[in-house]
CSV table of C-alpha atoms in Angstrom, one decimal:
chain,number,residue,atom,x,y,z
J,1,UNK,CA,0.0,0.0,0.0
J,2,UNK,CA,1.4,3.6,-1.0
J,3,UNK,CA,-0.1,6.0,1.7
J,4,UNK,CA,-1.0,9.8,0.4
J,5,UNK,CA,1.0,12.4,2.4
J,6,UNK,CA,-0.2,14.4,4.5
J,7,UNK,CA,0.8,17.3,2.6
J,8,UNK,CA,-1.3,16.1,-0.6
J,9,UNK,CA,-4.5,16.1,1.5
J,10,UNK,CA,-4.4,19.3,3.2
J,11,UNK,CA,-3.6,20.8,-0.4
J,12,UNK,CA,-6.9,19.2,-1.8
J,13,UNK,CA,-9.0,19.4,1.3
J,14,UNK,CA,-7.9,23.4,1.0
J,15,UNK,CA,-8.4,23.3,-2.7
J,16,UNK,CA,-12.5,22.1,-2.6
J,17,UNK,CA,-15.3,24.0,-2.3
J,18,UNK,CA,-19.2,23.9,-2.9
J,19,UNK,CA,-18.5,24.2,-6.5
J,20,UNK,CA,-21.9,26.4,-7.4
J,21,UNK,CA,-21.6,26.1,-11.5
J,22,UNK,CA,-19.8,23.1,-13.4
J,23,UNK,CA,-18.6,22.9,-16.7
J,24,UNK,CA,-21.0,20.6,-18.9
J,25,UNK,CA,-18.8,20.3,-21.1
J,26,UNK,CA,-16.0,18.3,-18.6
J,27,UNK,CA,-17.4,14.8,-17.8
J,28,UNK,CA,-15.5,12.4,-15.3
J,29,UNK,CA,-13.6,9.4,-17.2
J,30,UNK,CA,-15.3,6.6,-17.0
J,31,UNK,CA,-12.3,5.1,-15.0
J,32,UNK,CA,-12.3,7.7,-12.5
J,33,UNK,CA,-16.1,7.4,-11.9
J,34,UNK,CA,-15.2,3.9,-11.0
J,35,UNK,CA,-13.1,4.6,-8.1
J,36,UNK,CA,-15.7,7.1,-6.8
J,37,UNK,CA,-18.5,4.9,-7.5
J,38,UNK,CA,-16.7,2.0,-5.1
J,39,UNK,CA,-15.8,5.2,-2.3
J,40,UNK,CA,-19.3,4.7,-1.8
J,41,UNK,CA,-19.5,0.9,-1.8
J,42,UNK,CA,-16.7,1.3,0.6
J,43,UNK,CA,-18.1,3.5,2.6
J,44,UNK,CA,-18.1,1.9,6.7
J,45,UNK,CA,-21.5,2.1,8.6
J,46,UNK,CA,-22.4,1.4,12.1
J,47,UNK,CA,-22.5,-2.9,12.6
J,48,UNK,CA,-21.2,-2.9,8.3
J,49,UNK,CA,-25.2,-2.9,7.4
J,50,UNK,CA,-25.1,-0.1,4.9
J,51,UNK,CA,-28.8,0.8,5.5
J,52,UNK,CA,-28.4,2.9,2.0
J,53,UNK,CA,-28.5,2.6,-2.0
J,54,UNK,CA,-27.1,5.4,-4.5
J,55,UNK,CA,-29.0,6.3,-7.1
J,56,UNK,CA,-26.4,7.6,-9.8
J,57,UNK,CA,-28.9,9.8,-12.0
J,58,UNK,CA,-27.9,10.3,-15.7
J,59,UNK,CA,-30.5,10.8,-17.9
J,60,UNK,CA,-30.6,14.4,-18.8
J,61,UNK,CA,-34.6,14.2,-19.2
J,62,UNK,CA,-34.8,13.4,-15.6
J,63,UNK,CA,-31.6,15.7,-14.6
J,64,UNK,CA,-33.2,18.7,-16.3
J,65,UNK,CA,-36.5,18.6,-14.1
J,66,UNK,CA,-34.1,18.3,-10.7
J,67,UNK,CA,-33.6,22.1,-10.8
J,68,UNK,CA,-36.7,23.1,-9.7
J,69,UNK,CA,-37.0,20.4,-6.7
J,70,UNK,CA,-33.1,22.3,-5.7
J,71,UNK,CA,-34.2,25.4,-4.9
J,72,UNK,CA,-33.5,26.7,-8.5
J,73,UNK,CA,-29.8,25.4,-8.2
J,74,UNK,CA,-28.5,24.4,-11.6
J,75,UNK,CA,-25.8,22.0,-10.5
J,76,UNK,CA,-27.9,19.0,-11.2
J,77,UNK,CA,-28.1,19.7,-15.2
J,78,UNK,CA,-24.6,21.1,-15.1
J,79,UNK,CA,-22.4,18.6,-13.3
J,80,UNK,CA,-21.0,15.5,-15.0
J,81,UNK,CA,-23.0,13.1,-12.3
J,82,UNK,CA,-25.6,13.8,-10.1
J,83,UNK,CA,-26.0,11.2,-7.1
J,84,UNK,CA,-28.8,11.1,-4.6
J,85,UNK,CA,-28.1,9.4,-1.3
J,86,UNK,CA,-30.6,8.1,-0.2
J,87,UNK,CA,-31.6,5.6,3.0
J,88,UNK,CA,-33.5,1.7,3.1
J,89,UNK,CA,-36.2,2.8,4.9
J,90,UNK,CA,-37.3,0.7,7.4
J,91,UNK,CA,-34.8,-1.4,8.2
J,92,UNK,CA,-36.1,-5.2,9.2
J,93,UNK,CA,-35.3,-8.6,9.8
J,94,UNK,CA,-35.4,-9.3,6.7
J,95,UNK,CA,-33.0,-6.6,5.4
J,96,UNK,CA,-30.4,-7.7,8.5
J,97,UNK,CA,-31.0,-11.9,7.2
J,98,UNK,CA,-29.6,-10.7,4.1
J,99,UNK,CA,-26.9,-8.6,5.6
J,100,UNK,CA,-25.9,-12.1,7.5
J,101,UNK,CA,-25.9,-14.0,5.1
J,102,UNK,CA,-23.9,-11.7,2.5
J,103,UNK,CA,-21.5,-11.9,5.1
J,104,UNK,CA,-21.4,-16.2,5.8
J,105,UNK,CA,-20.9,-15.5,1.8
J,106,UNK,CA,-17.8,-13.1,1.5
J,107,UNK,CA,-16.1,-14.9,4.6
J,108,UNK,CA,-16.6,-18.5,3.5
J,109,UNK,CA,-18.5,-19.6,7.1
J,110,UNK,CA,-21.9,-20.6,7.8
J,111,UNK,CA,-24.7,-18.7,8.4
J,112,UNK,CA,-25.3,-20.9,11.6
J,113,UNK,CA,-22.1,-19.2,13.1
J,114,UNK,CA,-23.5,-16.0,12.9
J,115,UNK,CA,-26.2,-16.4,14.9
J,116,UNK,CA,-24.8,-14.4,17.9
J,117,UNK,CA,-24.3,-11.6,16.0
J,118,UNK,CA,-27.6,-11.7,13.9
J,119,UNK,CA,-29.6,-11.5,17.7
J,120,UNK,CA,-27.5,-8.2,18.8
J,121,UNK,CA,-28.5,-6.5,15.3
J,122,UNK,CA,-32.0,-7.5,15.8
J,123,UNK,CA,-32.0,-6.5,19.7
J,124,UNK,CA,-30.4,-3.2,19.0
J,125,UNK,CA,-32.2,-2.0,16.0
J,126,UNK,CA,-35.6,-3.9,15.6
J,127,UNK,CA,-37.1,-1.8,18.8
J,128,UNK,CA,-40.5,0.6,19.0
J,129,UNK,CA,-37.7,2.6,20.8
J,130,UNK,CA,-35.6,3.0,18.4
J,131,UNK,CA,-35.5,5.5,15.8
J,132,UNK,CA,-34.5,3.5,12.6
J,133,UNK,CA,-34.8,5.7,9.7
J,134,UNK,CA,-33.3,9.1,11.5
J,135,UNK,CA,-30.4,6.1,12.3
J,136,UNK,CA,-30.2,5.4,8.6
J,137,UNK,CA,-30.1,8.9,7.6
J,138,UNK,CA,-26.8,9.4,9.9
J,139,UNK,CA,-25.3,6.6,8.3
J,140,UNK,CA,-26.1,7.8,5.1
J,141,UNK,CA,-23.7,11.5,5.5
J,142,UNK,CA,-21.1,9.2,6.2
J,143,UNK,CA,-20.9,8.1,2.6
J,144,UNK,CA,-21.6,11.5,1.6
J,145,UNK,CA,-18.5,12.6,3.5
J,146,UNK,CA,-16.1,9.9,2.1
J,147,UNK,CA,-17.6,10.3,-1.2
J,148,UNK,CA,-16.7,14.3,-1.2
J,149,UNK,CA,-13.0,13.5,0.2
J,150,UNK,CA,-12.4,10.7,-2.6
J,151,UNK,CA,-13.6,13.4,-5.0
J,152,UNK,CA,-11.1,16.1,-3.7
J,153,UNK,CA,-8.3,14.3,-3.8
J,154,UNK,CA,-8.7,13.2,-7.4
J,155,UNK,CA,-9.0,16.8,-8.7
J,156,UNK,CA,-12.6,16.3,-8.9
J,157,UNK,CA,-15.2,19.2,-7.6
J,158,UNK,CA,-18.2,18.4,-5.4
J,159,UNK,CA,-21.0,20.4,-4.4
J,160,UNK,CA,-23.4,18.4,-1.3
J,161,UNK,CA,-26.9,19.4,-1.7
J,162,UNK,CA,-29.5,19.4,1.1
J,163,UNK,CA,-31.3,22.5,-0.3
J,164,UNK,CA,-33.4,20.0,-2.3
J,165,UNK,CA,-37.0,18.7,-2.0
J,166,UNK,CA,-36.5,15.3,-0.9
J,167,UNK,CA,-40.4,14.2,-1.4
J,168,UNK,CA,-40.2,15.5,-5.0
J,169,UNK,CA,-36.9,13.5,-5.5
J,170,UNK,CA,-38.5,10.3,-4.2
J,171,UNK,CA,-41.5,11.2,-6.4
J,172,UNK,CA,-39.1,11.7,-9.8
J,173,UNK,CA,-37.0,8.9,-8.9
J,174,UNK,CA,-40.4,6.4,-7.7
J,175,UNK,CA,-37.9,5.7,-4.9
J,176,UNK,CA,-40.7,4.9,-2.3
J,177,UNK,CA,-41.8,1.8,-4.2
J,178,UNK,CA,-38.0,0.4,-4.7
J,179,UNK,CA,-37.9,0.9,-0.5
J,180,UNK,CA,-35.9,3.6,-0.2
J,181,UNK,CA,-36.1,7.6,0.6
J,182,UNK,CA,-33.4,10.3,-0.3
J,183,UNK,CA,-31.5,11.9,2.6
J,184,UNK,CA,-29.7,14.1,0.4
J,185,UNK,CA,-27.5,14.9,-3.0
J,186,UNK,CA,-24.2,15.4,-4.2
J,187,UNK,CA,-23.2,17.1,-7.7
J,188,UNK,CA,-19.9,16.3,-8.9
J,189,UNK,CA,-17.8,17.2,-11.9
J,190,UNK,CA,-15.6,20.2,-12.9
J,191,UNK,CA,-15.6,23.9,-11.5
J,192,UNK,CA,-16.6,26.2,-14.4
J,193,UNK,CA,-14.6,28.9,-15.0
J,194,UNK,CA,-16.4,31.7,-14.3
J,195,UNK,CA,-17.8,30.6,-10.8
J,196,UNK,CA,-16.6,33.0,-8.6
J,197,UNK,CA,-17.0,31.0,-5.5
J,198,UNK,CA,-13.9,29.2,-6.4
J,199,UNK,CA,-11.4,32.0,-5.5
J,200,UNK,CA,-12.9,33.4,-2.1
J,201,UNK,CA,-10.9,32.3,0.7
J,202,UNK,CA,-12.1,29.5,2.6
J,203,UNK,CA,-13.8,30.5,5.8
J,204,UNK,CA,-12.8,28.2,8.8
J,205,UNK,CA,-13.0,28.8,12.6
J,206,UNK,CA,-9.4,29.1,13.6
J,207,UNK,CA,-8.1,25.7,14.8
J,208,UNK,CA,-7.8,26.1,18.9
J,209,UNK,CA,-12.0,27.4,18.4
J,210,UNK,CA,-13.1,24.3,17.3
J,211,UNK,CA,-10.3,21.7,18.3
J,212,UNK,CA,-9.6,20.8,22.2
J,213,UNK,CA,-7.1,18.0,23.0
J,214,UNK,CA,-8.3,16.3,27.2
C-alpha cells in the first residue's frame, strides 16, 4: 500500500469547495467514476449494514426537471453526475438476514455461526424505541463525507446538496416503491470557469476554536 502524504490532503481538502456552477462540457472518465462509485461501496457504517442505496442519475430528461425540486440550483443539469443518497427505509429482519448472510458469503463460514451476532442486530435495531430511519439517515452522511474527500483528492469538484425537496426526489425517482427515501444529494464534476466561489478564501474557525485535546 502507497499511503498519500499528509501534505497532498491538506492541499486538496484546502483546494474544494461547494462548487456552485460546473462545466457541462467536462465529464468524469469513465475510470475515475469507477473509483468514486466503489468510495461509496466502501463506505463503513455502524455494525457494516449499509442501511443505504445510490442512485447515480444520468438521464438528462430526468436531470433537467431536478432544478426546480433544488431550490432553482443548476448543478444537477450542469455537473458531470448527479448522485442522490438516499436511505433503506425501514430497516427489518429481513433486510439484516440478508446482511448475514452476504456476510457467511464473503467470509466463506456458515450462516449458523452467525447467529450471535444476527440477535444483537435484531435486539439493537428492531425496537418501537428506536429510531431507525433518523439512524439510517446518519449513516447515510457518512458516505456523503467519504464520497466528497475521494472526489477532492482526485481533482474532482463536489457540491453536497441538502437545499433539495426530498419528497419530490423520491416522487421523480419512484424511490418509495424500490424501499428507499433520499437523505440528500451530491453534484460532482468540474468547477466552471467563471464561478466566482472558487477563489474566495475559505472561511474556517481558527483551529484552537473548534479543536480541544483532554
Amino acid at each position: 500500500m502507497t499511503a498519500v502524504s499528509g501534505d497532498v490532503i491538506q492541499a486538496q481538502l484546502e483546494w474544494r469547495y461547494a462548487t456552485k456552477k460546473f462545466d457541462p462540457t467536462r465529464k468524469i472518465s469513465a475510470a475515475d467514476w469507477q473509483v468514486l462509485e466503489q468510495s461509496l461501496v466502501l463506505t463503513p457504517s455502524s455494525f457494516g449494514l449499509q442501511p443505504w442505496h445510490f442512485f447515480v442519475v444520468t438521464d438528462p430528461a430526468v436531470r433537467a426537471q431536478m432544478p426546480p425540486m433544488s431550490w432553482g440550483q443548476t448543478q444537477p443539469v450542469e455537473c458531470s453526475h448527479m448522485v442522490v443518497f438516499a436511505i433503506k427505509k425501514d430497516v427489518d429482519v429481513n433486510y439484516i438476514d440478508s446482511f448475514v448472510a452476504r456476510t457467511a458469503e464473503v467470509r466463506g463460514i456458515a450462516t449458523e455461526s452467525l447467529a450471535g451476532f444476527r440477535k444483537m442486530l435484531v435486539g439493537s435495531l428492531i425496537r418501537d424505541t428506536f429510531p431507525i430511519n433518523e439512524w439510517a439517515t446518519r449513516q447515510v452522511y457518512i458516505a456523503l463525507g467519504q464520497f466528497m474527500a475521494c472526489a477532492a483528492l482526485m481533482g474532482i469538484d463536489a457540491c453536497p446538496m441538502e437545499g433539495i425537496d426530498p419528497a419530490k426526489y423520491d416522487s421523480l425517482l419512484d424511490l418509495p416503491a424500490k424501499g428507499y427515501v433520499t437523505s440528500v444529494a451530491c453534484a460532482v464534476g468540474y468547477r466552471a470557469a467563471e464561478d466566482k466561489y472558487a477563489a474566495l478564501p475559505k472561511v474556517r474557525f481558527k483551529h484552537e476554536d473548534i479543536v480541544t485535546t483532554i
